[in-house]
């Protein structure tokens, strides 16, 4: 039987179509491909992500990236839609490979010369690093930005403020080396649950002048005497192997290398600058309502901002029915996944923030994000069997810290493993399910819930509250009053929460460790807590504060360990039955 075959142009690529099937598979290889080929076989693979982004993909099409290949500083953008029965698929070949194709945000740095002592320097190429870098890697391992005091110093690597006036922009520390710290970044604990970032604009002796004033919370907002801080982003901090500093003015990077001339060094390429960045190695939309797309078995690593991002602004409706599975996101300077877009002219007329709906994230790994694991205004979505770990750990923080900016007066939620946000309860933050996920070593809350109709079941959360305190394995946080709260109908079922320290390194000495298991707070209504196991917290195992619901058949062991607090289950202003 004969079929007519047509060629339809897709950008610069001829697209074969037959009467039998219109679905096409494209192959892409950075090591052996060529964008001048047709991409229709492994032997004729394309080479670049830019070529993929230009394809006019149709329902049922597949784009397969070669396993083991690396694409550097090339952002993959989902711009076309499939259908419910014929999704567009981005995956890998050969099928079943373990060495995932990698979308890397870093490029190699060579030309190292000795600067002094054990510190080497290299000048960045304008072609490869047009806006500079913000992370450094050696042999694939992320290096620590040089800091004072060092991580292994007493008090968890913090020094403490000896002099400061409430709201003032100068701090004094008698232990601070008396050098010119101009341009450095100060990261200071100003509450148990907040770490602020400030730039040094001048220094004199043991006193730093900051770009903006700050206050710290003891019994009321006051001075920051007794609160801890550390400094990075300065040449003088380099005194241990692997510490580094980038001089943006000179476009020069410095690295302390005890083993001689550095080799196998890469830097994260900054590709966008501004107060609010949403750039990611994978973009889930180009600004259109992208739908019915599957992304499977890729690696996204070393990005200067997010691993997966979304457009900052959109004129039409939101992206939806997207599946991200078996994807590894590693060592990104902001969030593993950031789903936050402003809709200006949606079809329902309700403009505002959205994060997509009917999304599925399954069997993904997010390891080493500095702001959040996953955060966004998503709705009616499922997150299942994922691993999220090493989020907002102090040792990994760079110049941008946990992403709070240089002018914030309080920075609460940054450091969450998973944050469900809400703008309008009709369009965002509702109907989400987290099932079978593992959260490990999370800077702030393991999971932070700010929306209704949320279900968390069979998740394992261990070592949340590892960088900050007054947080929990799970926190549910309502608003206004029980009658009007936007957080209701939440179900916490059969979760395991273990070892929540509530880290107070750098806090005023009057502040004790403060980590909870399940933290239901601030007018959260109808929260069911059933069948959970909570082991080893420094404050309550389960706390309901000004909230309602049911607490049924939970096991709480060794709560309130090592602190003055003494409740396994605590009902603080809550009329909630316990059984």
Coordinates of C-alpha atoms in Angstrom, one line a residue:
X1 CA 0.0 0.0 0.0
X2 CA 1.4 3.4 -1.0
X3 CA 1.2 6.6 1.1
X4 CA 1.7 10.0 -0.1
X5 CA 4.5 11.8 1.8
X6 CA 4.6 15.6 2.2
X7 CA 7.3 17.9 3.6
X8 CA 6.0 20.6 5.9
X9 CA 8.5 23.2 7.0
X10 CA 9.1 23.5 10.8
X11 CA 11.3 26.5 11.2
X12 CA 14.2 25.5 9.0
X13 CA 13.5 21.8 9.3
X14 CA 11.6 19.7 6.8
X15 CA 8.9 17.7 8.6
X16 CA 7.8 14.4 7.0
X17 CA 4.1 13.7 7.2
X18 CA 2.3 10.6 5.9
X19 CA -1.3 9.6 5.8
X20 CA -0.6 6.9 8.3
X21 CA 0.9 9.0 11.1
X22 CA 2.0 12.6 11.7
X23 CA 4.0 12.1 14.8
X24 CA 7.8 12.6 14.4
X25 CA 10.7 11.7 16.6
X26 CA 13.7 14.1 16.6
X27 CA 17.2 13.2 17.9
X28 CA 19.6 15.6 19.5
X29 CA 23.3 15.1 20.4
X30 CA 25.8 17.7 21.6
X31 CA 28.7 15.3 21.0
X32 CA 27.9 14.1 17.4
X33 CA 24.9 16.2 16.1
X34 CA 24.7 18.9 13.5
X35 CA 21.9 21.4 13.2
X36 CA 22.1 21.3 9.4
X37 CA 20.9 17.7 9.5
X38 CA 17.2 16.7 9.6
X39 CA 17.3 15.3 13.1
X40 CA 15.2 12.3 12.2
X41 CA 17.6 9.5 13.2
X42 CA 20.4 9.0 15.6
X43 CA 22.9 9.2 12.7
X44 CA 21.4 12.6 11.7
X45 CA 20.8 14.2 15.1
X46 CA 20.5 17.9 15.7
X47 CA 23.2 19.5 18.0
X48 CA 21.8 22.3 20.0
X49 CA 18.9 23.2 22.4
X50 CA 18.4 26.4 20.3
X51 CA 17.5 24.2 17.4
X52 CA 15.0 22.2 19.5
X53 CA 13.4 25.5 20.7
X54 CA 12.8 26.4 17.1
X55 CA 10.9 23.2 16.1
X56 CA 7.2 23.5 15.3
X57 CA 6.3 20.5 17.4
X58 CA 2.9 18.9 17.0
X59 CA 0.9 16.5 19.2
X60 CA 2.6 13.1 19.5
X61 CA 6.0 14.4 18.6
X62 CA 9.1 13.4 20.6
X63 CA 12.4 15.1 21.1
X64 CA 15.1 12.7 22.4
X65 CA 18.4 13.9 23.8
X66 CA 21.4 11.6 23.8
X67 CA 22.3 10.1 27.2
X68 CA 25.6 11.3 28.6
X69 CA 25.7 14.4 26.5
X70 CA 25.9 17.9 28.0
X71 CA 24.4 21.1 26.7
X72 CA 25.8 24.2 28.4
X73 CA 23.9 27.4 29.3
X74 CA 21.2 26.6 26.8
X75 CA 17.6 27.0 28.2
X76 CA 15.0 24.4 27.0
X77 CA 11.7 26.2 26.5
X78 CA 8.3 24.4 26.1
X79 CA 6.4 26.5 23.6
X80 CA 4.1 24.0 21.9
X81 CA 1.2 21.9 23.1
X82 CA 0.1 18.3 22.6
X83 CA -3.2 16.8 23.4
X84 CA -4.5 14.6 26.2
X85 CA -4.1 11.5 23.9
X86 CA -1.0 12.7 22.1
X87 CA 1.3 14.7 24.4
X88 CA 4.6 16.1 23.2
X89 CA 7.4 14.3 24.9
X90 CA 11.0 15.4 25.7
X91 CA 13.1 12.5 26.8
X92 CA 16.3 10.6 26.2
X93 CA 17.9 7.9 24.0
X94 CA 18.8 5.1 24.1
X95 CA 15.8 4.1 26.2
X96 CA 16.4 3.2 29.8
X97 CA 19.7 4.9 30.1
X98 CA 21.1 5.9 33.6
X99 CA 23.4 8.7 32.5
X100 CA 20.8 11.4 31.9
X101 CA 21.2 14.0 29.2
X102 CA 22.3 17.2 31.1
X103 CA 21.2 20.8 30.7
X104 CA 24.1 22.4 32.5
X105 CA 24.1 26.1 33.5
X106 CA 27.9 26.1 33.9
X107 CA 30.9 26.5 31.5
X108 CA 34.6 25.6 32.0
X109 CA 37.0 28.2 33.3
X110 CA 40.7 28.0 32.3
X111 CA 43.7 30.2 32.2
X112 CA 44.5 30.0 36.0
X113 CA 47.6 31.8 37.2
X114 CA 49.0 32.2 40.7
X115 CA 47.8 35.4 42.5
X116 CA 49.5 35.0 45.9
X117 CA 50.1 32.3 48.4
X118 CA 47.7 29.5 47.5
X119 CA 45.2 31.8 45.7
X120 CA 44.8 31.5 42.0
X121 CA 42.9 33.8 39.6
X122 CA 41.3 33.6 36.1
X123 CA 39.8 36.2 33.9
X124 CA 36.4 35.4 32.5
X125 CA 35.7 35.3 28.8
X126 CA 33.0 37.8 27.7
X127 CA 31.7 35.3 25.2
X128 CA 31.2 32.6 27.8
X129 CA 30.3 34.7 30.8
X130 CA 28.8 37.9 29.5
X131 CA 27.2 38.8 32.9
X132 CA 29.6 36.9 35.1
X133 CA 29.1 33.9 37.4
X134 CA 27.6 33.1 40.8
X135 CA 28.6 29.5 41.5
X136 CA 31.9 27.6 41.2
X137 CA 32.5 23.9 40.8
X138 CA 35.6 21.7 40.9
X139 CA 35.3 18.1 39.5
X140 CA 31.6 18.6 39.5
X141 CA 31.3 19.5 43.2
X142 CA 30.0 22.9 44.3
X143 CA 32.6 24.9 46.1
X144 CA 31.9 27.2 49.1
X145 CA 32.1 31.0 48.5
X146 CA 34.8 32.3 50.7
X147 CA 33.4 33.5 54.1
X148 CA 34.3 35.0 57.5
X149 CA 34.1 33.4 59.9
X150 CA 34.8 30.0 58.4
X151 CA 32.2 27.2 58.5
X152 CA 34.3 25.3 61.1
X153 CA 34.7 28.3 63.4
X154 CA 32.9 28.2 66.8
X155 CA 29.2 29.1 67.0
X156 CA 28.3 27.4 63.8
X157 CA 30.5 29.8 61.7
X158 CA 28.8 33.0 63.0
X159 CA 30.3 36.1 64.6
X160 CA 28.1 38.3 66.7
X161 CA 27.1 42.0 66.7
X162 CA 28.5 44.0 69.6
X163 CA 27.1 47.4 68.7
X164 CA 24.0 48.6 66.7
X165 CA 21.1 51.0 67.0
X166 CA 17.6 49.8 66.1
X167 CA 17.0 50.4 62.5
X168 CA 20.5 51.7 61.9
X169 CA 22.7 50.7 59.0
X170 CA 26.0 50.3 61.0
X171 CA 27.0 47.2 63.0
X172 CA 30.1 46.8 65.1
X173 CA 31.9 43.6 66.0
X174 CA 35.1 43.7 68.1
X175 CA 36.2 40.4 66.5
X176 CA 35.9 41.7 62.9
X177 CA 39.2 42.1 61.1
X178 CA 39.9 45.8 60.6
X179 CA 40.1 45.9 56.8
X180 CA 38.1 47.5 54.0
X181 CA 35.1 45.2 53.6
X182 CA 33.4 47.4 50.9
X183 CA 31.4 45.3 48.4
X184 CA 31.1 42.3 50.7
X185 CA 27.7 40.8 51.6
X186 CA 26.6 40.4 55.2
X187 CA 24.2 37.6 56.0
X188 CA 22.6 38.2 59.4
X189 CA 20.1 36.3 61.5
X190 CA 17.5 38.9 62.7
X191 CA 14.9 36.4 64.0
X192 CA 14.9 32.7 64.5
X193 CA 13.1 32.3 61.2
X194 CA 14.8 35.0 59.1
X195 CA 18.2 35.7 57.6
X196 CA 18.7 39.1 56.0
X197 CA 21.3 40.1 53.3
X198 CA 23.0 43.5 53.2
X199 CA 25.9 44.9 51.1
X200 CA 28.8 46.6 52.8
X201 CA 29.1 50.2 51.5
X202 CA 31.9 51.2 53.8
X203 CA 33.9 50.1 56.8
X204 CA 36.1 51.7 59.5
X205 CA 37.9 49.6 62.0
X206 CA 35.5 47.1 63.4
X207 CA 32.4 48.9 62.1
X208 CA 30.5 48.1 58.8
X209 CA 28.2 50.5 57.0
X210 CA 25.4 48.6 55.2
X211 CA 23.3 49.6 52.2
X212 CA 20.2 49.6 54.4
X213 CA 19.3 49.6 58.0
X214 CA 17.9 46.5 59.9
X215 CA 16.3 45.5 63.1
X216 CA 16.3 42.2 65.1
X217 CA 13.6 40.6 67.2
X218 CA 14.1 39.8 70.8
X219 CA 11.0 40.9 72.7
X220 CA 10.3 43.6 70.2
X221 CA 11.9 44.9 67.1
X222 CA 15.1 46.4 68.4
X223 CA 18.9 46.5 67.8
X224 CA 20.8 43.5 66.6
X225 CA 23.3 43.3 69.4
X226 CA 23.9 39.6 70.2
X227 CA 22.7 38.3 66.9
X228 CA 25.0 36.4 64.5
X229 CA 26.2 37.1 61.0
X230 CA 28.8 36.0 58.5
X231 CA 30.4 37.8 55.5
X232 CA 31.1 36.5 52.0
X233 CA 31.8 38.0 48.5
X234 CA 35.2 39.4 49.4
X235 CA 38.8 38.6 48.5
X236 CA 40.0 38.6 52.2
X237 CA 37.8 35.6 53.0
X238 CA 39.9 33.1 51.1
X239 CA 41.9 31.1 53.5
X240 CA 40.8 27.5 53.0
X241 CA 40.9 25.0 50.1
X242 CA 38.1 25.4 47.7
X243 CA 36.9 28.9 48.8
X244 CA 36.4 31.4 46.0
X245 CA 35.5 35.0 45.2
X246 CA 34.3 36.7 42.1
X247 CA 35.3 40.3 41.4
X248 CA 32.5 41.5 39.1
X249 CA 34.2 44.8 38.3
X250 CA 37.4 43.2 37.1
X251 CA 35.6 40.1 35.8
X252 CA 38.1 38.0 37.7
X253 CA 37.5 34.9 39.8
X254 CA 39.8 33.9 42.7
X255 CA 40.2 30.4 44.1
X256 CA 42.1 29.1 47.1
X257 CA 43.7 25.8 45.8
X258 CA 46.0 23.9 48.2
X259 CA 46.9 21.4 45.5
X260 CA 48.3 23.9 43.0
X261 CA 47.0 25.2 39.7
X262 CA 43.2 24.6 39.6
X263 CA 41.8 22.2 37.0
X264 CA 38.3 21.0 36.0
X265 CA 36.7 24.2 37.2
X266 CA 33.3 25.4 36.0
X267 CA 31.2 28.4 36.8
X268 CA 27.4 29.0 36.6
X269 CA 26.8 31.5 33.8
X270 CA 24.6 34.4 34.8
X271 CA 22.1 34.9 32.0
X272 CA 19.7 37.5 33.5
X273 CA 19.8 40.2 36.1
X274 CA 17.1 42.0 38.0
X275 CA 15.2 42.0 41.3
X276 CA 12.9 39.1 40.3
X277 CA 14.4 36.3 38.2
X278 CA 12.4 33.4 36.8
X279 CA 15.0 32.1 34.4
X280 CA 15.5 28.4 34.6
X281 CA 17.3 25.6 32.8
X282 CA 13.9 24.4 31.7
X283 CA 11.1 26.9 31.1
X284 CA 7.6 25.3 31.3
X285 CA 6.2 28.0 28.9
X286 CA 7.2 30.7 26.5
X287 CA 4.4 32.9 27.7
X288 CA 1.6 30.8 26.1
X289 CA -0.8 28.3 27.7
X290 CA 1.5 25.3 27.0
X291 CA -0.3 22.1 27.7
X292 CA 0.0 18.3 27.5
X293 CA 3.8 18.0 27.5
X294 CA 5.9 15.3 29.2
X295 CA 9.5 15.9 30.2
X296 CA 11.2 12.6 31.2
X297 CA 14.7 11.5 32.3
X298 CA 16.8 14.7 32.0
X299 CA 19.3 16.4 34.3
X300 CA 19.3 20.1 35.0
X301 CA 22.3 21.3 37.0
X302 CA 24.5 24.2 38.0
X303 CA 22.0 26.9 37.0
X304 CA 22.6 30.5 38.2
X305 CA 18.9 30.8 39.2
X306 CA 16.2 28.1 39.1
X307 CA 16.3 24.6 37.7
X308 CA 12.8 24.9 36.3
X309 CA 11.2 28.3 35.8
X310 CA 8.2 30.0 34.2
X311 CA 7.6 33.3 32.5
X312 CA 7.2 36.3 34.8
X313 CA 4.3 37.7 32.8
X314 CA 1.7 36.2 30.5
X315 CA -1.2 37.8 28.6
X316 CA -3.4 34.8 28.1
X317 CA -4.1 31.7 30.2
X318 CA -1.8 29.6 32.2
X319 CA 0.2 26.5 31.3
X320 CA -1.5 23.2 32.4
X321 CA -1.4 19.4 32.1
X322 CA 2.4 19.2 32.2
X323 CA 4.3 16.2 33.5
X324 CA 7.8 16.3 34.8
X325 CA 9.2 12.9 35.8
X326 CA 12.5 11.2 36.5
X327 CA 14.2 14.6 36.3
X328 CA 17.3 15.5 38.4
X329 CA 17.8 19.1 39.5
X330 CA 21.1 19.7 41.2
X331 CA 23.1 22.7 42.6
X332 CA 21.0 25.7 41.6
X333 CA 21.4 29.1 43.2
X334 CA 17.7 29.8 43.7
X335 CA 14.8 27.3 43.6
X336 CA 14.7 23.8 42.2
X337 CA 11.3 24.6 40.7
X338 CA 9.7 28.1 40.7
X339 CA 6.1 28.2 39.3
X340 CA 5.0 31.8 39.5
X341 CA 3.6 33.8 36.6
X342 CA 1.5 37.0 36.5
X343 CA -1.6 36.7 34.2
X344 CA -2.6 40.0 32.8
X345 CA -5.5 39.1 30.6
X346 CA -6.8 35.6 31.4
X347 CA -10.0 34.4 29.9
X348 CA -11.8 34.4 33.3
X349 CA -10.9 38.1 33.8
X350 CA -9.2 37.4 37.1
X351 CA -5.7 38.6 36.6
X352 CA -3.1 37.7 39.2
X353 CA -0.4 35.1 40.1
X354 CA -0.7 31.5 38.9
X355 CA 1.6 28.5 38.8
X356 CA -0.1 26.2 36.4
X357 CA -2.7 23.5 37.1
X358 CA -3.1 19.8 36.6
X359 CA 0.7 19.4 36.8
X360 CA 2.4 16.1 37.7
X361 CA 5.9 15.9 39.2
X362 CA 6.9 12.3 39.8
X363 CA 10.1 10.5 40.8
X364 CA 12.1 13.7 40.5
X365 CA 15.2 14.6 42.6
X366 CA 16.0 18.1 43.7
X367 CA 19.3 18.3 45.5
X368 CA 21.1 21.5 46.5
X369 CA 18.8 24.5 45.8
X370 CA 19.5 27.6 47.9
X371 CA 16.1 29.3 48.1
X372 CA 13.3 26.6 47.8
X373 CA 13.0 23.1 46.6
X374 CA 9.6 23.7 44.9
X375 CA 7.6 26.9 45.3
X376 CA 4.6 28.3 43.4
X377 CA 1.0 29.2 42.9
X378 CA 0.0 25.9 41.3
X379 CA -3.4 24.3 41.7
X380 CA -5.0 20.8 41.3
X381 CA -1.6 19.2 40.9
X382 CA 0.1 16.1 42.1
X383 CA 3.7 15.7 43.5
X384 CA 4.5 12.0 44.0
X385 CA 7.6 10.0 44.9
X386 CA 10.0 12.8 44.6
X387 CA 13.1 13.4 46.7
X388 CA 13.9 17.0 47.8
X389 CA 17.1 17.4 49.9
X390 CA 19.9 19.8 50.9
X391 CA 17.7 22.9 50.5
X392 CA 19.0 26.3 51.8
X393 CA 21.9 24.8 53.7
X394 CA 24.2 27.5 55.2
X395 CA 27.4 25.9 53.7
X396 CA 26.0 26.3 50.2
X397 CA 24.8 29.8 50.3
X398 CA 26.4 32.3 47.9
X399 CA 26.2 36.0 47.5
X400 CA 22.4 35.9 47.2
X401 CA 21.9 33.9 50.4
X402 CA 18.5 32.3 50.5
X403 CA 17.3 34.7 47.8
X404 CA 15.8 37.4 50.1
X405 CA 17.4 40.4 48.3
X406 CA 19.4 43.3 49.8
X407 CA 16.6 45.4 51.2
X408 CA 14.1 43.0 52.9
X409 CA 13.2 43.7 56.5
X410 CA 12.1 40.1 57.2
X411 CA 12.6 37.0 55.2
X412 CA 10.4 34.2 56.6
X413 CA 9.6 31.4 54.1
X414 CA 12.8 31.2 52.1
X415 CA 14.5 27.9 52.8
X416 CA 11.3 25.8 52.5
X417 CA 11.5 22.4 50.9
X418 CA 8.1 22.8 49.4
X419 CA 5.8 25.9 49.5
X420 CA 2.2 26.0 48.2
X421 CA 1.3 29.7 47.6
X422 CA -2.0 31.4 47.1
X423 CA -3.0 34.6 45.3
X424 CA -6.7 34.0 44.6
X425 CA -8.3 30.9 46.1
X426 CA -10.3 30.4 42.9
X427 CA -7.3 30.1 40.7
X428 CA -4.2 29.2 42.8
X429 CA -3.0 27.2 45.7
X430 CA -5.9 24.7 46.0
X431 CA -6.4 21.0 45.5
X432 CA -2.8 19.9 45.6
X433 CA -1.6 16.4 46.7
X434 CA 1.8 15.5 48.0
X435 CA 2.2 11.7 48.3
X436 CA 5.2 9.5 49.0
X437 CA 7.8 12.2 48.8
X438 CA 11.0 12.3 50.8
X439 CA 12.3 15.6 52.3
X440 CA 15.8 15.6 53.8
X441 CA 18.0 18.4 55.2
X442 CA 15.7 21.3 54.6
X443 CA 16.7 24.8 55.8
X444 CA 13.2 25.9 56.9
X445 CA 9.9 24.0 56.8
X446 CA 9.8 20.7 55.1
X447 CA 6.4 21.6 53.6
X448 CA 4.7 25.0 53.9
X449 CA 1.0 25.1 53.1
X450 CA -0.8 28.4 52.4
X451 CA -3.8 27.0 50.4
X452 CA -7.0 25.0 50.8
X453 CA -7.9 21.4 49.9
X454 CA -4.4 20.1 50.4
X455 CA -3.5 16.5 51.0
X456 CA -0.2 15.3 52.3
X457 CA 0.1 11.5 52.8
X458 CA 2.9 9.0 53.3
X459 CA 5.7 11.5 53.0
X460 CA 8.9 11.2 54.9
X461 CA 10.4 14.4 56.3
X462 CA 13.7 14.4 58.1
X463 CA 16.0 17.2 59.4
X464 CA 13.8 20.1 58.4
X465 CA 14.5 23.3 60.2
X466 CA 18.3 22.7 59.6
X467 CA 19.2 26.3 58.9
X468 CA 16.5 28.3 60.7
X469 CA 14.0 27.8 63.6
X470 CA 10.4 28.3 64.6
X471 CA 9.4 25.9 61.8
X472 CA 8.2 22.4 61.3
X473 CA 8.3 19.2 59.2
X474 CA 5.0 20.5 57.9
X475 CA 3.6 23.9 58.6
X476 CA 0.0 24.9 57.7
X477 CA -0.5 28.7 58.0
X478 CA -3.9 30.3 57.6
X479 CA -5.0 33.9 57.6
X480 CA -7.3 36.6 59.2
X481 CA -9.8 34.5 61.1
X482 CA -11.3 31.0 61.2
X483 CA -14.4 32.3 59.3
X484 CA -12.5 33.9 56.5
X485 CA -9.2 32.0 56.3
X486 CA -8.1 30.8 52.9
X487 CA -6.5 27.7 54.4
X488 CA -9.0 24.9 55.1
X489 CA -9.8 21.3 54.4
X490 CA -6.2 20.1 54.8
X491 CA -5.3 16.5 55.4
X492 CA -2.1 15.3 56.9
X493 CA -2.3 11.5 56.7
X494 CA 0.3 8.7 57.5
X495 CA 3.4 10.9 57.3
X496 CA 6.7 10.2 59.1
X497 CA 8.4 13.3 60.5
X498 CA 11.8 12.7 62.2
X499 CA 14.5 14.9 63.7
X500 CA 13.4 18.5 63.5
X501 CA 16.2 20.5 65.2
X502 CA 15.0 24.1 64.8
X503 CA 18.5 25.4 64.3
X504 CA 19.4 28.6 66.2
X505 CA 23.0 29.0 65.2
X506 CA 23.6 32.7 64.9
X507 CA 20.6 33.6 67.0
X508 CA 20.6 35.7 70.1
X509 CA 21.6 33.5 73.1
X510 CA 18.1 34.0 74.6
X511 CA 16.7 32.0 71.7
X512 CA 16.4 28.2 72.2
X513 CA 16.1 25.6 69.5
X514 CA 12.5 25.6 68.1
X515 CA 11.5 22.8 65.7
X516 CA 8.1 21.2 65.5
X517 CA 6.7 18.1 63.8
X518 CA 3.3 19.2 62.5
X519 CA 2.8 22.9 62.9
X520 CA -0.8 24.0 62.3
X521 CA -1.1 27.7 62.9
X522 CA -2.8 31.1 62.4
X523 CA -6.5 30.2 61.8
X524 CA -6.1 27.1 59.7
X525 CA -9.6 25.4 59.6
X526 CA -10.6 21.8 59.4
X527 CA -7.1 20.3 59.4
X528 CA -7.1 16.5 59.8
X529 CA -4.0 15.0 61.3
X530 CA -4.4 11.2 61.2
X531 CA -2.0 8.3 61.5
X532 CA 1.2 10.3 61.5
X533 CA 4.4 9.4 63.3
X534 CA 6.5 12.3 64.8
X535 CA 9.9 11.5 66.4
X536 CA 12.5 13.8 68.0
X537 CA 11.5 17.5 67.8
X538 CA 12.9 20.3 70.0
X539 CA 9.4 21.7 70.6
X540 CA 5.9 20.1 70.2
X541 CA 5.4 17.0 68.1
X542 CA 2.0 18.4 67.0
X543 CA 0.9 22.0 67.5
X544 CA -2.6 23.4 66.7
X545 CA -2.5 27.2 67.3
X546 CA -5.8 29.1 66.8
X547 CA -6.8 26.3 64.4
X548 CA -9.4 23.6 64.2
X549 CA -9.7 20.0 62.9
X550 CA -9.1 16.5 64.2
X551 CA -6.0 14.8 65.7
X552 CA -6.5 11.1 65.4
X553 CA -4.3 8.0 65.9
X554 CA -0.9 9.7 65.7
X555 CA 2.3 8.5 67.4
X556 CA 4.5 11.2 68.9
X557 CA 7.8 10.3 70.6
X558 CA 10.6 12.3 72.1
X559 CA 9.1 15.7 71.3
X560 CA 10.3 18.8 73.2
X561 CA 13.7 17.2 73.6
X562 CA 16.4 19.4 75.1
X563 CA 14.3 22.6 75.5
X564 CA 12.2 24.2 78.1
X565 CA 9.0 23.3 76.2
X566 CA 7.2 20.2 77.3
X567 CA 4.4 19.2 75.0
X568 CA 4.0 16.1 72.8
X569 CA 0.7 17.5 71.5
X570 CA -0.1 21.2 72.1
X571 CA -3.4 22.9 71.6
X572 CA -2.8 26.6 71.9
X573 CA -6.0 28.5 71.6
X574 CA -7.5 25.6 69.5
X575 CA -10.7 23.7 70.0
X576 CA -9.4 20.5 68.5
X577 CA -10.3 17.0 69.6
X578 CA -7.5 14.5 70.2
X579 CA -7.9 10.8 70.0

